[in-house]
Tab-separated table of C-alpha atoms in Angstrom:
chain	number	residue	atom	x	y	z
V	1	UNK	CA	-82.767	-90.738	19.556
V	2	UNK	CA	-85.786	-93.237	18.984
V	3	UNK	CA	-83.033	-96.056	18.925
V	4	UNK	CA	-84.358	-98.178	22.259
V	5	UNK	CA	-82.358	-101.185	22.813
V	6	UNK	CA	-82.646	-103.830	25.629
V	7	UNK	CA	-79.354	-103.685	28.146
V	8	UNK	CA	-77.561	-106.889	27.871
V	9	UNK	CA	-77.387	-108.401	31.417
V	10	UNK	CA	-76.019	-111.462	32.897
V	11	UNK	CA	-76.809	-113.634	36.304
V	12	UNK	CA	-75.776	-115.506	38.640
V	13	UNK	CA	-77.209	-117.071	41.926
V	14	UNK	CA	-76.478	-118.347	45.542
V	15	UNK	CA	-78.681	-118.970	48.048
V	16	UNK	CA	-78.865	-115.484	49.535
V	17	UNK	CA	-77.479	-113.199	46.618
V	18	UNK	CA	-78.252	-112.501	43.164
V	19	UNK	CA	-75.247	-111.576	40.795
V	20	UNK	CA	-76.266	-109.007	38.067
V	21	UNK	CA	-73.878	-107.363	35.450
V	22	UNK	CA	-75.176	-104.980	32.958
V	23	UNK	CA	-72.830	-105.467	29.774
V	24	UNK	CA	-72.456	-101.707	28.711
V	25	UNK	CA	-69.203	-99.643	27.691
V	26	UNK	CA	-68.343	-96.649	29.317
V	27	UNK	CA	-70.003	-94.015	26.943
V	28	UNK	CA	-73.432	-95.099	28.429
V	29	UNK	CA	-74.844	-92.461	31.141
V	30	UNK	CA	-76.763	-93.854	33.713
V	31	UNK	CA	-79.990	-92.305	33.541
V	32	UNK	CA	-81.913	-94.512	35.986
V	33	UNK	CA	-81.296	-97.748	37.865
V	34	UNK	CA	-83.999	-98.615	40.587
V	35	UNK	CA	-84.247	-101.726	42.147
V	36	UNK	CA	-87.276	-102.419	44.517
V	37	UNK	CA	-88.145	-105.230	46.848
V	38	UNK	CA	-90.016	-106.912	43.939
V	39	UNK	CA	-88.540	-105.333	40.435
V	40	UNK	CA	-85.588	-103.841	38.592
V	41	UNK	CA	-85.245	-101.274	36.455
V	42	UNK	CA	-82.346	-99.776	34.339
V	43	UNK	CA	-82.075	-96.836	31.577
V	44	UNK	CA	-78.897	-95.567	29.924
V	45	UNK	CA	-78.214	-93.470	27.205
V	46	UNK	CA	-75.354	-92.716	24.563
V	47	UNK	CA	-75.176	-90.493	21.780
V	48	UNK	CA	-76.824	-92.891	19.500
V	49	UNK	CA	-79.128	-95.213	21.481
V	50	UNK	CA	-80.992	-95.823	25.006
V	51	UNK	CA	-80.994	-98.905	26.589
V	52	UNK	CA	-83.514	-100.070	28.941
V	53	UNK	CA	-84.470	-103.108	30.957
V	54	UNK	CA	-86.799	-104.142	33.425
V	55	UNK	CA	-88.174	-107.256	35.011
V	56	UNK	CA	-89.927	-108.346	38.051
V	57	UNK	CA	-87.589	-110.368	40.301
V	58	UNK	CA	-88.787	-113.797	40.710
V	59	UNK	CA	-88.934	-113.436	44.530
V	60	UNK	CA	-88.371	-110.698	46.800
V	61	UNK	CA	-84.934	-108.607	47.423
V	62	UNK	CA	-83.632	-107.115	50.008
V	63	UNK	CA	-83.721	-103.486	49.020
V	64	UNK	CA	-81.187	-102.362	52.016
V	65	UNK	CA	-78.441	-105.214	50.906
V	66	UNK	CA	-77.427	-103.921	47.253
V	67	UNK	CA	-73.541	-103.639	46.214
V	68	UNK	CA	-72.432	-101.728	43.242
V	69	UNK	CA	-69.523	-101.797	41.338
V	70	UNK	CA	-68.879	-100.689	37.754
V	71	UNK	CA	-66.067	-100.383	35.393
V	72	UNK	CA	-65.404	-98.855	31.507
V	73	UNK	CA	-67.449	-101.938	30.293
V	74	UNK	CA	-70.046	-103.085	32.847
V	75	UNK	CA	-72.270	-102.345	36.138
V	76	UNK	CA	-72.088	-105.115	38.620
V	77	UNK	CA	-74.813	-105.578	41.319
V	78	UNK	CA	-74.945	-107.970	44.091
V	79	UNK	CA	-78.181	-107.984	45.831
V	80	UNK	CA	-79.197	-110.282	48.803
V	81	UNK	CA	-82.672	-111.825	48.583
V	82	UNK	CA	-85.023	-111.413	51.416
V	83	UNK	CA	-85.565	-115.262	52.207
V	84	UNK	CA	-82.317	-117.531	51.336
V	85	UNK	CA	-83.649	-119.699	48.936
V	86	UNK	CA	-82.705	-121.096	45.260
V	87	UNK	CA	-84.383	-119.460	42.851
V	88	UNK	CA	-85.517	-121.406	39.499
V	89	UNK	CA	-84.743	-118.235	37.521
V	90	UNK	CA	-84.217	-114.507	37.612
V	91	UNK	CA	-87.493	-113.501	36.070
V	92	UNK	CA	-91.118	-114.023	38.173
V	93	UNK	CA	-92.782	-114.703	34.509
V	94	UNK	CA	-91.605	-117.895	32.824
V	95	UNK	CA	-90.144	-116.960	29.603
V	96	UNK	CA	-86.954	-116.378	27.771
V	97	UNK	CA	-85.642	-113.167	26.832
V	98	UNK	CA	-82.988	-112.595	24.414
V	99	UNK	CA	-81.038	-109.974	26.457
V	100	UNK	CA	-80.557	-111.954	29.834
V	101	UNK	CA	-78.206	-115.001	30.119
V	102	UNK	CA	-76.546	-116.733	32.842
V	103	UNK	CA	-73.229	-115.622	34.323
V	104	UNK	CA	-71.651	-119.148	34.380
V	105	UNK	CA	-68.258	-117.576	35.810
V	106	UNK	CA	-70.207	-116.745	38.935
V	107	UNK	CA	-73.177	-119.419	38.854
V	108	UNK	CA	-73.396	-122.373	41.766
V	109	UNK	CA	-75.630	-124.667	41.543
V	110	UNK	CA	-77.656	-125.428	44.860
V	111	UNK	CA	-75.774	-128.735	45.575
V	112	UNK	CA	-72.172	-127.035	44.940
V	113	UNK	CA	-72.027	-126.256	48.786
V	114	UNK	CA	-71.629	-129.472	49.936
V	115	UNK	CA	-68.644	-130.213	47.045
V	116	UNK	CA	-67.108	-127.224	48.383
V	117	UNK	CA	-67.209	-128.034	52.217
V	118	UNK	CA	-65.590	-131.409	51.703
V	119	UNK	CA	-62.615	-129.823	49.883
V	120	UNK	CA	-61.692	-128.498	53.310
V	121	UNK	CA	-62.007	-124.821	51.923
V	122	UNK	CA	-59.386	-124.674	49.442
V	123	UNK	CA	-59.283	-122.268	46.696
V	124	UNK	CA	-58.559	-124.102	43.140
V	125	UNK	CA	-58.421	-120.535	41.557
V	126	UNK	CA	-55.032	-120.036	43.236
V	127	UNK	CA	-53.872	-123.634	43.425
V	128	UNK	CA	-50.129	-124.329	44.873
V	129	UNK	CA	-49.167	-127.825	44.673
V	130	UNK	CA	-46.602	-127.148	47.466
V	131	UNK	CA	-48.825	-126.110	49.888
V	132	UNK	CA	-51.216	-128.541	49.347
V	133	UNK	CA	-48.494	-131.398	49.713
V	134	UNK	CA	-47.391	-129.342	53.086
V	135	UNK	CA	-51.069	-129.591	54.128
V	136	UNK	CA	-51.106	-133.415	53.264
V	137	UNK	CA	-48.034	-134.392	55.405
V	138	UNK	CA	-45.522	-134.715	52.241
V	139	UNK	CA	-43.767	-131.274	52.767
V	140	UNK	CA	-40.238	-131.495	53.602
V	141	UNK	CA	-38.973	-128.121	53.772
V	142	UNK	CA	-38.051	-128.283	50.223
V	143	UNK	CA	-35.703	-131.389	50.506
V	144	UNK	CA	-36.824	-134.489	48.295
V	145	UNK	CA	-37.852	-137.594	50.179
V	146	UNK	CA	-35.762	-140.259	51.456
V	147	UNK	CA	-36.116	-142.857	49.075
V	148	UNK	CA	-33.281	-145.518	50.729
V	149	UNK	CA	-34.769	-148.651	50.446
V	150	UNK	CA	-37.007	-148.372	47.892
V	151	UNK	CA	-37.861	-151.086	45.525
V	152	UNK	CA	-35.419	-153.158	47.655
V	153	UNK	CA	-37.893	-156.172	47.622
V	154	UNK	CA	-37.748	-156.600	43.755
V	155	UNK	CA	-37.401	-160.266	43.011
V	156	UNK	CA	-35.784	-159.308	39.604
V	157	UNK	CA	-32.553	-157.917	40.762
V	158	UNK	CA	-30.457	-160.509	38.825
V	159	UNK	CA	-27.348	-159.624	36.380
V	160	UNK	CA	-28.865	-158.550	32.794
V	161	UNK	CA	-27.015	-160.343	29.938
V	162	UNK	CA	-24.781	-158.683	28.345
V	163	UNK	CA	-26.095	-157.140	24.598
V	164	UNK	CA	-24.736	-158.846	21.440
V	165	UNK	CA	-22.854	-156.558	18.933
V	166	UNK	CA	-25.157	-155.597	16.147
V	167	UNK	CA	-22.308	-155.768	13.526
V	168	UNK	CA	-21.910	-159.114	14.543
V	169	UNK	CA	-25.252	-159.841	14.084
V	170	UNK	CA	-25.730	-158.377	10.630
V	171	UNK	CA	-22.931	-160.071	9.431
V	172	UNK	CA	-23.855	-163.480	10.277
V	173	UNK	CA	-27.183	-162.786	8.874
V	174	UNK	CA	-25.807	-161.593	5.390
V	175	UNK	CA	-23.841	-164.722	5.046
V	176	UNK	CA	-26.680	-167.063	5.827
V	177	UNK	CA	-28.479	-165.732	3.525
V	178	UNK	CA	-26.062	-165.438	0.594
C-alpha cells in the first residue's frame, strides 16, 4: 500500500468555531484522527490507498471542544477556538495546498454577523411568505385585504369611447386605395 494521498478537506469558520469536512467515502478505515491545541492529523486507509493530512492550525484550538459527525461520504468536525477571533487562514504557514479548500456552504465572514442581526433572526433557508406578512402586520387570517375604495381618487374615470368595427374600417380603406 505505497499509494499515499492527501485527504481532501473543506473548512469554514465562525468567530468561535472551525468547521472541517474530510471528504472520503465509507470504504476508508480511520486509523488516526488526532487534534491537539495546535495541530491536526488524519490517517485513513482503503484496500487501494492510504490518505493522510496533517498541519498546524493558525492559532490555538480548544481540545475539549471537538464534535465529530460522520456519514458514508465524509467526516465532519466542529472544533472550538481557544480565543473567539477571526482567522485569516486555517494553516499556521501562509501556503496554498491543493487538498484544502473553503466550504462556502458553511462560510461566514466577520461582518456577516451584523447583517444577520439586522434581519430580526429570520431564517431564509425555510422562508415562509405568509409567516413574514403576519409578522409585518399584513396577515388577515387567510382573508384577502379589503380594497374597497382603492383607486377612487382617479381623475380618468370618464367613459371610454366605443371601438369602431374593424370590418367597416378595412372596407373604407379598400375603397380609398381603389
